[in-house]
Each structure stands twice: as C-alpha cells, then as structure tokens.
Amino acid sequence: STTQVFERGYSGPVYSDGIHLVDGEGERITEDRLSEGEHITVFPEPRPGIEDAPTLLVRYAESDYGSDISEGFTVSGYAAFSKVCTHAGCMVSDREEDLVVCPCHFGKFNVLEGAAVSGGPPGRPLPQLPITVTSDGFLVATGDFEGPVGPGGG
Ligand code: FES
C-alpha cells in the first residue's frame, strides 16, 4: 500500500515514475554520485517527514552482490536499504567493511547479502528499497520498502 512505504515518515503517493532520492542537502542523487564501495545516506523526495525515512544507498560492482539481494532491487551497482534498525529502531550509522552497524546494540547487517543480519540482536534484515535510474540519470525509488521499516512486523 502507499501508506506503508515510509511508515515512519513520508506517506504520500508513490509515483509511477519513481521518487527521487536526495542527499542531506536536498540534492538529487545522480547515477555517477558514488564510486564502488561507497555508502551515503539519502532520503526519498518529496518531503515532508523526510527526516524519518533515512535510507542507506550503497554502490558495489554488480558481481559483489550475493544471491540474497532482492531481484530487481539493484541498478547500476546501487542498492538501498532502510537505515532504521529492525531491532529497536536506532539508526544504523557505523560501518565495518561491507557491514553496516547499529550503535545501540551492535546489530550488524551485510549490504552485499540483502542486509542480512550478521551479528547482534536484530531478527530480520533491513528492508530494501527498489530503485532504478531514470532516462536522465537520476536514482529513484520505484515502490515500497520490501518489508516494514524499523522494529516490529515480525
Ligand atoms: Fe539496533 Fe538494537 S536498535 S541493535
């Protein structure tokens, strides 16, 4: 449903042509923004509630991704995940190589394996956001996170 998309924030419509991803300054993310191995925090546009839908955008070589990555959720080496920890809702904000780490109880998620839990108390992966690149070279979300954002939801 459209209201579940960014349930802790944006709850407006999902546009068929995608929701632009923007950085902390509101600048739209272009396909050439990251190099392989880089991570950045982005937000879905349009606002409001944008501060409540922080999303981790990563870029790797396509061949670096394991089979757990959701089909159709990566483009041009990019993958995007909710930053809201599925354990108790802190922001995952630290990084150890290809793992992102939640500072609250040290939950760890592997972004090359669909953000599968690789340590700590979280019970499920960070939900992934389906993305694509527009014909004019911008990264956009094409729909809902694949699962509930944050704690709960099984
Ligand atoms: Fe992230 Fe507990 S809130 S590990």
mmCIF file of C-alpha atoms in Angstrom, residues 2 9-11 15-16 24 26 28 33 55 57 60 62 65 67 72 82 85 90 97 108 112 114 124 126 130 145 147:
data_model
loop_
_atom_site.group_PDB
_atom_site.id
_atom_site.type_symbol
_atom_site.label_atom_id
_atom_site.label_comp_id
_atom_site.label_asym_id
_atom_site.label_seq_id
_atom_site.Cartn_x
_atom_site.Cartn_y
_atom_site.Cartn_z
ATOM 1 C CA THR A 2 1.141 3.562 -0.457
ATOM 2 C CA GLY A 9 7.626 9.451 7.662
ATOM 3 C CA TYR A 10 6.538 10.079 4.143
ATOM 4 C CA SER A 11 3.147 8.555 3.493
ATOM 5 C CA TYR A 15 4.550 7.917 -8.313
ATOM 6 C CA SER A 16 4.765 5.557 -11.208
ATOM 7 C CA GLY A 24 21.142 15.661 3.193
ATOM 8 C CA GLY A 26 18.249 18.015 -0.809
ATOM 9 C CA ARG A 28 19.067 14.775 -6.179
ATOM 10 C CA ARG A 33 27.317 10.034 -7.430
ATOM 11 C CA THR A 55 17.895 5.338 3.592
ATOM 12 C CA LEU A 57 22.491 3.934 -0.501
ATOM 13 C CA TYR A 60 29.404 -2.016 -5.441
ATOM 14 C CA GLU A 62 27.193 -5.958 -9.549
ATOM 15 C CA TYR A 65 26.289 -8.921 -4.524
ATOM 16 C CA SER A 67 22.155 -14.217 -4.132
ATOM 17 C CA GLY A 72 15.079 -6.053 -9.344
ATOM 18 C CA SER A 82 16.184 1.478 5.361
ATOM 19 C CA CYS A 85 17.377 -0.802 12.762
ATOM 20 C CA CYS A 90 18.100 3.173 16.192
ATOM 21 C CA GLU A 97 33.848 -3.065 5.598
ATOM 22 C CA LYS A 108 25.263 -5.896 12.016
ATOM 23 C CA LEU A 112 26.040 -7.380 -0.077
ATOM 24 C CA GLY A 114 20.381 -8.098 1.185
ATOM 25 C CA ARG A 124 15.430 -9.599 10.350
ATOM 26 C CA LEU A 126 16.963 -4.031 6.896
ATOM 27 C CA PRO A 130 13.606 -0.947 -5.055
ATOM 28 C CA PHE A 145 10.416 -0.966 1.020
ATOM 29 C CA GLY A 147 9.160 -5.058 4.390
#
